[in-house]
Short mmCIF file of C-alpha atoms (C1' of nucleotides) in Angstrom, two decimals:
data_model
loop_
_atom_site.label_atom_id
_atom_site.label_comp_id
_atom_site.label_asym_id
_atom_site.label_seq_id
_atom_site.Cartn_x
_atom_site.Cartn_y
_atom_site.Cartn_z
CA MET A 226 -9.21 -15.73 -52.20
CA SER A 227 -10.91 -12.41 -51.93
CA PRO A 228 -12.74 -10.57 -54.67
CA ARG A 229 -12.29 -6.82 -54.44
CA ALA A 230 -9.88 -7.57 -51.58
CA GLY A 231 -11.99 -5.22 -49.51
CA LEU A 232 -13.26 -5.92 -46.05
CA THR A 233 -12.49 -8.52 -43.46
CA THR A 234 -14.27 -9.27 -40.24
CA THR A 235 -11.57 -7.70 -38.13
CA ALA A 236 -11.63 -4.57 -40.31
CA VAL A 237 -15.36 -4.31 -39.72
CA VAL A 238 -14.80 -4.63 -35.98
CA ASP A 239 -12.14 -1.91 -36.18
CA LEU A 240 -14.58 0.50 -37.78
CA ALA A 241 -17.34 -0.47 -35.39
CA LEU A 242 -15.02 0.18 -32.47
CA GLU A 243 -14.30 3.65 -33.84
CA ILE A 244 -17.99 4.42 -33.83
CA VAL A 245 -18.45 3.08 -30.32
CA ASP A 246 -15.48 5.11 -29.09
CA GLU A 247 -16.93 8.26 -30.58
CA GLY A 248 -20.58 7.97 -29.73
CA GLY A 249 -21.07 5.09 -27.34
CA PRO A 250 -22.47 1.61 -27.85
CA ASN A 251 -25.97 2.83 -28.73
CA ASP A 252 -24.58 4.83 -31.59
CA LEU A 253 -23.38 1.69 -33.29
CA THR A 254 -25.39 0.86 -36.37
CA ILE A 255 -24.87 -1.40 -39.34
CA ALA A 256 -25.55 1.53 -41.64
CA LYS A 257 -22.81 3.68 -40.10
CA VAL A 258 -20.23 0.95 -40.22
CA ALA A 259 -21.10 0.33 -43.85
CA GLU A 260 -20.74 4.01 -44.65
CA ARG A 261 -17.26 4.14 -43.10
CA ALA A 262 -16.31 1.01 -44.96
CA GLY A 263 -17.46 2.60 -48.20
CA VAL A 264 -19.87 -0.20 -48.85
CA ALA A 265 -23.61 -0.78 -49.02
CA ALA A 266 -25.18 -1.82 -45.76
CA PRO A 267 -26.17 -5.38 -46.74
CA SER A 268 -22.60 -6.13 -47.75
CA LEU A 269 -21.59 -6.15 -44.10
CA TYR A 270 -23.54 -9.34 -43.57
CA LYS A 271 -20.86 -11.16 -45.52
CA HIS A 272 -18.46 -10.51 -42.64
CA VAL A 273 -20.75 -10.38 -39.62
CA LYS A 274 -23.88 -12.36 -38.82
CA ASN A 275 -25.90 -9.40 -37.57
CA LEU A 276 -25.71 -6.43 -35.24
CA GLY A 277 -25.76 -8.60 -32.16
CA ASP A 278 -22.87 -10.63 -33.49
CA LEU A 279 -20.94 -7.44 -34.19
CA ARG A 280 -21.52 -6.29 -30.64
CA ARG A 281 -20.28 -9.59 -29.34
CA LEU A 282 -17.14 -9.33 -31.46
CA ILE A 283 -16.54 -5.87 -30.03
CA ASP A 284 -16.91 -7.16 -26.49
CA LEU A 285 -14.50 -9.94 -27.28
CA ARG A 286 -11.91 -7.54 -28.68
CA VAL A 287 -12.21 -5.25 -25.68
CA VAL A 288 -11.89 -8.03 -23.13
CA GLN A 289 -8.86 -9.40 -24.94
CA GLU A 290 -7.21 -6.00 -25.08
CA MET A 291 -7.88 -5.52 -21.39
CA ALA A 292 -6.36 -8.89 -20.56
CA ASP A 293 -3.25 -7.89 -22.50
CA ALA A 294 -3.05 -4.51 -20.82
CA LEU A 295 -3.34 -6.07 -17.38
CA ARG A 296 -0.79 -8.77 -18.12
CA THR A 297 1.66 -6.22 -19.42
CA SER A 298 1.21 -3.93 -16.45
CA ALA A 299 1.83 -6.67 -13.94
CA THR A 300 4.93 -8.22 -15.44
CA GLY A 301 7.99 -7.61 -13.32
CA ARG A 302 6.00 -6.52 -10.29
CA GLN A 303 4.86 -8.28 -7.17
CA GLY A 304 2.51 -7.97 -4.24
CA ALA A 305 1.06 -4.56 -3.51
CA ASP A 306 3.05 -3.10 -6.38
CA ALA A 307 1.49 -5.47 -8.86
CA VAL A 308 -2.00 -4.87 -7.51
CA ALA A 309 -1.55 -1.12 -7.88
CA ALA A 310 -0.26 -1.58 -11.41
CA LEU A 311 -3.25 -3.70 -12.30
CA ALA A 312 -5.64 -1.12 -10.96
CA ASP A 313 -3.91 1.69 -12.82
CA ALA A 314 -3.91 -0.26 -16.05
CA TYR A 315 -7.61 -1.00 -15.77
CA ARG A 316 -8.44 2.61 -15.08
CA ASP A 317 -6.13 3.92 -17.79
CA TYR A 318 -7.68 1.68 -20.42
CA LEU A 319 -11.14 2.94 -19.59
CA ARG A 320 -9.95 6.52 -19.52
CA LYS A 321 -8.64 6.12 -23.04
CA HIS A 322 -11.85 4.42 -24.15
CA PRO A 323 -14.66 5.59 -21.89
CA HIS A 324 -17.38 4.05 -24.01
CA ARG A 325 -16.01 0.56 -23.66
CA THR A 326 -17.08 0.19 -20.06
CA ALA A 327 -20.16 -1.86 -20.85
CA ALA A 328 -18.12 -4.34 -22.85
CA LEU A 329 -16.29 -5.25 -19.66
CA SER A 330 -19.35 -6.18 -17.67
CA THR A 331 -20.90 -8.65 -20.05
CA ASP A 332 -21.40 -12.13 -18.80
CA PRO A 333 -20.22 -14.64 -21.37
CA ASP A 334 -23.20 -16.45 -22.79
CA ARG A 335 -23.24 -20.15 -22.04
CA GLY A 336 -21.67 -21.75 -25.03
CA ASP A 337 -19.66 -18.75 -26.12
CA ALA A 338 -16.28 -20.37 -25.75
CA GLU A 339 -14.22 -17.50 -27.12
CA LEU A 340 -15.66 -14.84 -24.85
CA SER A 341 -15.53 -17.18 -21.88
CA THR A 342 -11.87 -17.82 -22.54
CA ALA A 343 -11.11 -14.12 -22.80
CA THR A 344 -12.95 -13.34 -19.58
CA HIS A 345 -11.18 -16.17 -17.89
CA ALA A 346 -7.86 -14.76 -19.07
CA VAL A 347 -8.52 -11.52 -17.23
CA ALA A 348 -9.36 -13.36 -14.04
CA GLU A 349 -6.21 -15.44 -14.45
CA VAL A 350 -4.01 -12.35 -14.40
CA VAL A 351 -5.56 -11.19 -11.15
CA PHE A 352 -5.29 -14.66 -9.70
CA ALA A 353 -1.61 -14.80 -10.56
CA VAL A 354 -0.96 -11.46 -8.91
CA LEU A 355 -2.78 -12.62 -5.80
CA ARG A 356 -0.88 -15.90 -5.56
CA PRO A 357 1.95 -14.56 -3.33
CA TYR A 358 -0.65 -13.59 -0.75
CA GLY A 359 -1.22 -17.29 -0.18
CA PHE A 360 -4.99 -17.30 0.00
CA ASP A 361 -6.95 -20.49 -0.09
CA HIS A 362 -9.05 -20.90 -3.21
CA ALA A 363 -12.30 -19.45 -1.88
CA ARG A 364 -10.62 -16.43 -0.39
CA ALA A 365 -8.76 -15.82 -3.64
CA VAL A 366 -12.06 -15.80 -5.49
CA HIS A 367 -13.56 -13.34 -3.05
CA ALA A 368 -10.52 -11.10 -3.26
CA THR A 369 -10.55 -11.19 -7.05
CA ARG A 370 -14.20 -10.24 -7.15
CA CYS A 371 -13.65 -7.35 -4.76
CA LEU A 372 -10.68 -6.02 -6.68
CA ARG A 373 -12.46 -6.23 -9.99
CA ALA A 374 -15.68 -4.75 -8.66
CA ALA A 375 -14.03 -1.81 -6.97
CA VAL A 376 -11.74 -0.90 -9.82
CA HIS A 377 -14.33 -1.53 -12.51
CA GLY A 378 -16.88 0.47 -10.60
CA PHE A 379 -14.53 3.38 -10.12
CA ALA A 380 -13.36 3.44 -13.70
CA GLY A 381 -16.88 3.02 -14.96
CA LEU A 382 -18.25 5.90 -12.93
CA GLU A 383 -15.32 8.06 -13.97
CA ALA A 384 -15.85 7.14 -17.60
CA SER A 385 -19.51 8.07 -17.53
CA GLY A 386 -18.73 11.38 -15.89
CA GLY A 387 -20.20 10.31 -12.59
CA PHE A 388 -17.77 12.25 -10.45
CA GLY A 389 -19.18 15.72 -10.65
CA ARG A 390 -17.22 17.39 -7.89
CA PRO A 391 -14.03 19.31 -8.52
CA GLU A 392 -11.84 17.25 -6.21
CA ASP A 393 -9.03 15.43 -8.00
CA VAL A 394 -10.18 12.04 -9.25
CA GLY A 395 -6.64 10.69 -9.30
CA GLU A 396 -6.34 11.24 -5.58
CA SER A 397 -9.60 9.43 -5.01
CA PHE A 398 -8.23 6.51 -6.94
CA GLU A 399 -5.10 6.50 -4.81
CA VAL A 400 -7.31 6.23 -1.76
CA LEU A 401 -9.17 3.33 -3.34
CA LYS A 402 -5.95 1.51 -4.15
CA THR A 403 -4.62 1.80 -0.62
CA MET A 404 -7.96 0.62 0.71
CA LEU A 405 -7.80 -2.44 -1.49
CA ILE A 406 -4.17 -3.21 -0.83
CA GLN A 407 -4.60 -2.90 2.92
CA GLY A 408 -7.73 -4.97 2.63
CA LEU A 409 -5.71 -7.75 1.02
CA GLU A 410 -3.15 -7.53 3.82
CA ASN A 411 -5.90 -7.92 6.38
CA LEU A 412 -7.29 -10.88 4.51
CA THR A 413 -3.86 -12.47 4.75
CA GLN A 414 -3.89 -11.91 8.50
CA LYS A 415 -7.16 -13.75 8.81
CA GLU A 416 -5.74 -16.51 6.69
CA LYS A 417 -2.97 -17.07 9.24
CA GLU A 418 -5.35 -17.09 12.19
CA ARG A 419 -7.07 -20.02 10.66
CA MET B 97 -59.10 18.50 -16.39
CA SER B 98 -58.34 15.33 -18.27
CA PRO B 99 -60.29 13.95 -21.19
CA ARG B 100 -60.56 10.16 -21.11
CA ALA B 101 -58.84 10.40 -17.72
CA GLY B 102 -56.39 7.87 -19.07
CA LEU B 103 -52.65 8.18 -18.81
CA THR B 104 -50.37 10.39 -16.82
CA THR B 105 -46.65 10.87 -17.13
CA THR B 106 -45.92 8.88 -14.00
CA ALA B 107 -48.14 6.05 -15.22
CA VAL B 108 -46.15 5.97 -18.44
CA VAL B 109 -42.93 5.81 -16.46
CA ASP B 110 -44.38 2.97 -14.37
CA LEU B 111 -45.08 0.93 -17.49
CA ALA B 112 -41.71 1.79 -18.99
CA LEU B 113 -40.02 0.65 -15.81
CA GLU B 114 -41.84 -2.67 -16.03
CA ILE B 115 -40.45 -3.18 -19.49
CA VAL B 116 -36.94 -2.24 -18.42
CA ASP B 117 -37.13 -4.59 -15.45
CA GLU B 118 -38.19 -7.45 -17.67
CA GLY B 119 -35.96 -7.01 -20.66
CA GLY B 120 -33.34 -4.41 -19.89
CA PRO B 121 -32.97 -0.81 -21.03
CA ASN B 122 -32.51 -1.67 -24.69
CA ASP B 123 -35.84 -3.44 -24.72
CA LEU B 124 -37.62 -0.21 -23.94
CA THR B 125 -39.54 1.13 -26.89
CA ILE B 126 -42.29 3.66 -27.33
CA ALA B 127 -44.37 1.07 -29.14
CA LYS B 128 -44.21 -1.43 -26.28
CA VAL B 129 -45.13 1.13 -23.67
CA ALA B 130 -48.05 2.23 -25.80
CA GLU B 131 -49.22 -1.35 -26.17
CA ARG B 132 -49.19 -1.89 -22.39
CA ALA B 133 -51.01 1.38 -21.91
CA GLY B 134 -53.64 0.24 -24.39
CA VAL B 135 -53.07 3.25 -26.56
CA ALA B 136 -51.69 4.07 -30.00
CA ALA B 137 -47.99 4.84 -30.06
CA PRO B 138 -48.19 8.54 -30.97
CA SER B 139 -50.47 9.18 -28.01
CA LEU B 140 -47.55 8.72 -25.67
CA TYR B 141 -46.01 11.93 -26.93
CA LYS B 142 -48.72 13.80 -25.04
CA HIS B 143 -47.08 12.66 -21.79
CA VAL B 144 -43.44 12.33 -22.72
CA LYS B 145 -41.32 14.41 -25.05
CA ASN B 146 -39.60 11.47 -26.73
CA LEU B 147 -37.81 8.24 -25.97
CA GLY B 148 -34.77 10.05 -24.58
CA ASP B 149 -36.96 12.01 -22.23
CA LEU B 150 -38.64 8.82 -21.08
CA ARG B 151 -35.25 7.29 -20.37
CA ARG B 152 -34.30 10.34 -18.37
CA LEU B 153 -37.50 10.10 -16.33
CA ILE B 154 -36.70 6.48 -15.61
CA ASP B 155 -33.21 7.35 -14.43
CA LEU B 156 -34.67 10.05 -12.23
CA ARG B 157 -37.14 7.67 -10.66
CA VAL B 158 -34.47 5.06 -10.01
CA VAL B 159 -32.05 7.50 -8.45
CA GLN B 160 -34.79 8.85 -6.21
CA GLU B 161 -35.81 5.37 -5.12
CA MET B 162 -32.21 4.53 -4.38
CA ALA B 163 -31.78 7.66 -2.30
CA ASP B 164 -34.84 6.68 -0.29
CA ALA B 165 -33.63 3.13 0.18
CA LEU B 166 -30.24 4.30 1.38
CA ARG B 167 -31.72 6.89 3.72
CA THR B 168 -34.05 4.32 5.22
CA SER B 169 -31.32 1.75 5.68
CA ALA B 170 -29.05 4.16 7.51
CA THR B 171 -31.51 5.62 9.97
CA GLY B 172 -30.78 4.56 13.49
CA ARG B 173 -27.33 3.31 12.70
CA GLN B 174 -23.89 4.78 13.03
CA GLY B 175 -20.31 4.32 11.95
CA ALA B 176 -19.32 0.95 10.52
CA ASP B 177 -22.84 -0.30 11.11
CA ALA B 178 -24.34 2.44 9.00
CA VAL B 179 -21.79 1.93 6.23
CA ALA B 180 -22.57 -1.76 6.09
CA ALA B 181 -26.30 -1.02 5.99
CA LEU B 182 -25.78 1.40 3.12
CA ALA B 183 -23.82 -1.15 1.17
CA ASP B 184 -26.41 -3.85 1.75
CA ALA B 185 -29.25 -1.57 0.74
CA TYR B 186 -27.49 -0.59 -2.47
CA ARG B 187 -26.82 -4.20 -3.38
CA ASP B 188 -30.29 -5.35 -2.42
CA TYR B 189 -31.93 -2.74 -4.58
CA LEU B 190 -29.95 -3.83 -7.61
CA ARG B 191 -30.60 -7.48 -6.85
CA LYS B 192 -34.31 -6.77 -6.95
CA HIS B 193 -33.97 -4.73 -10.15
CA PRO B 194 -30.88 -5.95 -11.99
CA HIS B 195 -31.65 -3.99 -15.14
CA ARG B 196 -31.59 -0.67 -13.36
CA THR B 197 -27.84 -0.63 -12.95
CA ALA B 198 -27.20 1.70 -15.85
CA ALA B 199 -29.65 4.25 -14.48
CA LEU B 200 -27.35 4.67 -11.48
CA SER B 201 -24.26 5.58 -13.42
CA THR B 202 -25.65 8.40 -15.49
CA ASP B 203 -24.05 11.75 -15.08
CA PRO B 204 -26.66 14.45 -14.70
CA ASP B 205 -26.65 16.61 -17.79
CA ARG B 206 -25.66 20.18 -17.16
CA GLY B 207 -28.90 22.03 -16.68
CA ASP B 208 -30.91 19.02 -15.57
CA ALA B 209 -31.77 20.35 -12.16
CA GLU B 210 -34.05 17.50 -11.11
CA LEU B 211 -31.61 14.71 -11.84
CA SER B 212 -28.76 16.69 -10.33
CA THR B 213 -30.75 17.13 -7.16
CA ALA B 214 -31.57 13.44 -6.97
CA THR B 215 -27.96 12.44 -7.51
CA HIS B 216 -26.89 14.93 -4.93
CA ALA B 217 -29.38 13.43 -2.49
CA VAL B 218 -27.67 10.06 -2.74
CA ALA B 219 -24.28 11.60 -2.09
CA GLU B 220 -25.73 13.48 0.87
CA VAL B 221 -26.77 10.25 2.58
CA VAL B 222 -23.28 8.84 2.27
CA PHE B 223 -21.81 12.12 3.44
CA ALA B 224 -24.01 12.09 6.50
CA VAL B 225 -22.99 8.54 7.37
CA LEU B 226 -19.35 9.49 7.00
CA ARG B 227 -19.61 12.55 9.22
CA PRO B 228 -18.76 10.80 12.51
CA TYR B 229 -15.46 9.74 10.97
CA GLY B 230 -14.44 13.38 11.08
CA PHE B 231 -12.80 13.64 7.67
CA ASP B 232 -11.93 16.98 6.19
CA HIS B 233 -13.94 17.84 3.13
CA ALA B 234 -11.57 16.53 0.48
CA ARG B 235 -11.08 13.24 2.26
CA ALA B 236 -14.82 12.86 2.67
CA VAL B 237 -15.24 13.28 -1.07
CA HIS B 238 -12.59 10.69 -1.80
CA ALA B 239 -14.13 8.27 0.67
CA THR B 240 -17.60 8.78 -0.78
CA ARG B 241 -16.34 8.10 -4.27
CA CYS B 242 -14.57 4.94 -3.17
CA LEU B 243 -17.58 3.60 -1.33
CA ARG B 244 -19.91 4.30 -4.18
CA ALA B 245 -17.55 2.93 -6.79
CA ALA B 246 -16.85 -0.30 -4.95
CA VAL B 247 -20.43 -1.07 -4.02
CA HIS B 248 -21.84 0.05 -7.36
CA GLY B 249 -19.23 -1.96 -9.21
CA PHE B 250 -19.95 -5.06 -7.18
CA ALA B 251 -23.70 -4.82 -7.46
CA GLY B 252 -23.46 -4.01 -11.14
CA LEU B 253 -21.28 -6.98 -11.93
CA GLU B 254 -23.51 -9.23 -9.87
CA ALA B 255 -26.59 -7.87 -11.63
CA SER B 256 -25.17 -8.54 -15.06
CA GLY B 257 -24.19 -12.06 -14.09
CA GLY B 258 -20.51 -11.25 -14.08
CA PHE B 259 -19.64 -13.60 -11.26
CA GLY B 260 -19.52 -16.91 -12.99
CA ARG B 261 -17.85 -19.00 -10.32
CA PRO B 262 -19.81 -21.06 -7.84
CA GLU B 263 -18.38 -19.42 -4.71
CA ASP B 264 -20.98 -17.63 -2.62
CA VAL B 265 -21.44 -14.05 -3.79
CA GLY B 266 -22.77 -12.95 -0.42
CA GLU B 267 -19.50 -13.94 1.21
CA SER B 268 -17.58 -11.97 -1.37
CA PHE B 269 -19.68 -8.96 -0.52
CA GLU B 270 -18.94 -9.42 3.17
CA VAL B 271 -15.26 -9.32 2.31
CA LEU B 272 -15.78 -6.14 0.33
CA LYS B 273 -17.63 -4.48 3.17
CA THR B 274 -14.93 -5.24 5.72
CA MET B 275 -12.32 -3.98 3.26
CA LEU B 276 -14.19 -0.70 2.90
CA ILE B 277 -14.93 -0.29 6.59
CA GLN B 278 -11.34 -0.95 7.56
CA GLY B 279 -10.25 1.35 4.79
CA LEU B 280 -12.30 4.12 6.36
CA GLU B 281 -10.71 3.41 9.74
CA ASN B 282 -7.29 3.72 8.21
CA LEU B 283 -8.24 6.98 6.55
CA THR B 284 -9.22 8.26 9.99
CA GLN B 285 -5.82 7.29 11.28
CA LYS B 286 -4.13 9.34 8.60
CA GLU B 287 -6.44 12.19 9.44
CA LYS B 288 -5.12 12.22 13.02
CA GLU B 289 -1.49 12.13 11.92
CA ARG B 290 -2.02 15.35 10.11
"C1'" DC C 228 -4.57 -19.60 -71.31
"C1'" DC C 229 -9.12 -20.22 -69.91
"C1'" DC C 230 -12.85 -21.16 -67.35
"C1'" DA C 231 -15.37 -22.77 -63.32
"C1'" DG C 232 -16.78 -21.40 -58.71
"C1'" DA C 233 -16.68 -19.14 -54.55
"C1'" DA C 234 -16.41 -14.90 -52.15
"C1'" DA C 235 -17.88 -10.14 -51.96
"C1'" DG C 236 -20.39 -6.75 -53.51
"C1'" DC C 237 -24.99 -4.73 -55.14
"C1'" DT C 238 -30.28 -3.52 -55.56
"C1'" DA C 239 -34.79 -4.43 -54.03
"C1'" DT C 240 -37.81 -5.32 -50.44
"C1'" DG C 241 -40.42 -6.14 -46.04
"C1'" DG C 242 -40.92 -5.22 -41.34
"C1'" DG C 243 -40.02 -2.44 -37.36
"C1'" DT C 244 -39.20 1.95 -34.91
"C1'" DC C 245 -39.33 7.00 -33.95
"C1'" DG C 246 -41.38 11.22 -34.25
"C1'" DT C 247 -44.46 15.01 -36.59
"C1'" DA C 248 -48.72 16.82 -38.59
"C1'" DG C 249 -53.23 17.43 -38.37
"C1'" DC C 250 -57.87 15.75 -37.27
"C1'" DT C 251 -61.44 14.03 -33.80
"C1'" DT C 252 -63.23 13.06 -29.48
"C1'" DT C 253 -63.88 13.62 -24.74
"C1'" DA C 254 -64.52 15.79 -20.51
"C1'" DA C 255 -64.23 19.73 -17.48
"C1'" DA C 256 -65.69 24.40 -16.51
"C1'" DG C 257 -68.49 28.15 -16.90
"C1'" DC D 141 -75.49 23.86 -23.19
"C1'" DT D 142 -71.43 25.55 -25.10
"C1'" DT D 143 -66.74 26.33 -25.28
"C1'" DT D 144 -62.10 24.81 -25.06
"C1'" DA D 145 -58.09 22.33 -24.11
"C1'" DA D 146 -56.24 18.02 -23.27
"C1'" DA D 147 -55.93 13.31 -24.95
"C1'" DG D 148 -56.55 10.33 -28.22
"C1'" DC D 149 -56.35 8.81 -33.27
"C1'" DT D 150 -54.73 7.96 -38.42
"C1'" DA D 151 -51.44 9.02 -41.89
"C1'" DC D 152 -46.94 9.71 -43.09
"C1'" DG D 153 -41.74 10.24 -43.81
"C1'" DA D 154 -37.24 8.99 -42.29
"C1'" DC D 155 -34.24 5.62 -40.61
"C1'" DC D 156 -32.70 1.03 -39.46
"C1'" DC D 157 -32.22 -4.13 -39.67
"C1'" DA D 158 -32.09 -8.21 -42.20
"C1'" DT D 159 -33.07 -11.44 -46.21
"C1'" DA D 160 -33.39 -12.69 -51.13
"C1'" DG D 161 -31.46 -12.96 -55.22
"C1'" DC D 162 -28.50 -11.03 -58.86
"C1'" DT D 163 -23.76 -9.41 -60.55
"C1'" DT D 164 -19.04 -8.79 -60.35
"C1'" DT D 165 -14.45 -10.07 -59.34
"C1'" DC D 166 -10.77 -12.64 -58.10
"C1'" DT D 167 -8.48 -17.23 -57.68
"C1'" DG D 168 -6.99 -21.68 -58.67
"C1'" DG D 169 -7.21 -26.06 -61.41
"C1'" DG D 170 -6.97 -27.95 -65.77
#
DNA sequence: CCCAGAAAGCTATGGGTCGTAGCTTTAAAG
DNA sequence: CTTTAAAGCTACGACCCATAGCTTTCTGGG
């Protein structure tokens, strides 16, 4: 089935991800991946359509991994606890892989079913965690967006070194989490006043 | 003083910014800027050290513009009002220029005095708005980080089309703002319990 | 056991970009 | 009018992407 039993698409993505993790997304090049694979550059096109396709596969992988990480972190927890776990998992993933931030803010191209599904999976985890709060649908969407935005923004800024000051970043994140959790509580209040 | 009285560095940055606004940061190329300037590509190097330098100048410009926008939005307002105005200004700027998001999450290179100053200017505006809350220094830093992270994250996701669902994004942002404002109130509470 | 045939690799090539070197032109200043 | 420095140019080398077309290797059917 495979002559030379060499590369596979997922192996190529693995190598590409190494490069991205080391030097950032702009450092990714077909030539470098080929070099790591021990193969001439054009050979890569047997496993990947082009550089854009490779980037998309990376995004897909990252989003899927994030969905897994979030799911794992939330299992066995509930309410504020689960929300905090989600936030920590998101931040931890981006601390381990600072250069993957951009992959998590890509909007799935219309017609890209795989990436759409993966993105949807992430949202589903958050939705599930928010269910006990009893929001109506619209409010749940708003809450999800706020959670994601705040945590993604924080982790992204941290990953790109945006917090110059010496104050402990972990403490700042604790503040953010309590803000968000109390914000959800308050949203619940409003829900009851309806 | 200037033969041909043609280009200047700021003019080059203007053109580069046009390209970024139209096609995103990765669409920026020395060749395209030169074409718009009506000049051969190598001529640009008389006004800009290289592509990296041009990118840095763009970031600088964007951060400065943002600082201005925030300052303007906050003048004449106080407390929760001022915070809301800040958030709106930040989001509005990125709605007008969606492709400038990345420029606002660059960490100033050690030794880049200009960019450091500009970044610092943004933080100063937020600090000033937070002053009436009476936080101690550390808490003010945490609060600033949270505000910036949440708003930047939201605006960034919105700019990159990350909110797929049909629910009104403006409403979501209102929710975020109340979360943040109430979060600041609660932080003040804790401050008093000290 | 052998021999298609497909998958995976290769070399060669064209087009695009960045950036440097070195020359020419222009305009400002004396 | 002359000098001079800034601003422009052409030529070039290095790197990258992507395609075309050939060669090798493995696999599976007869």
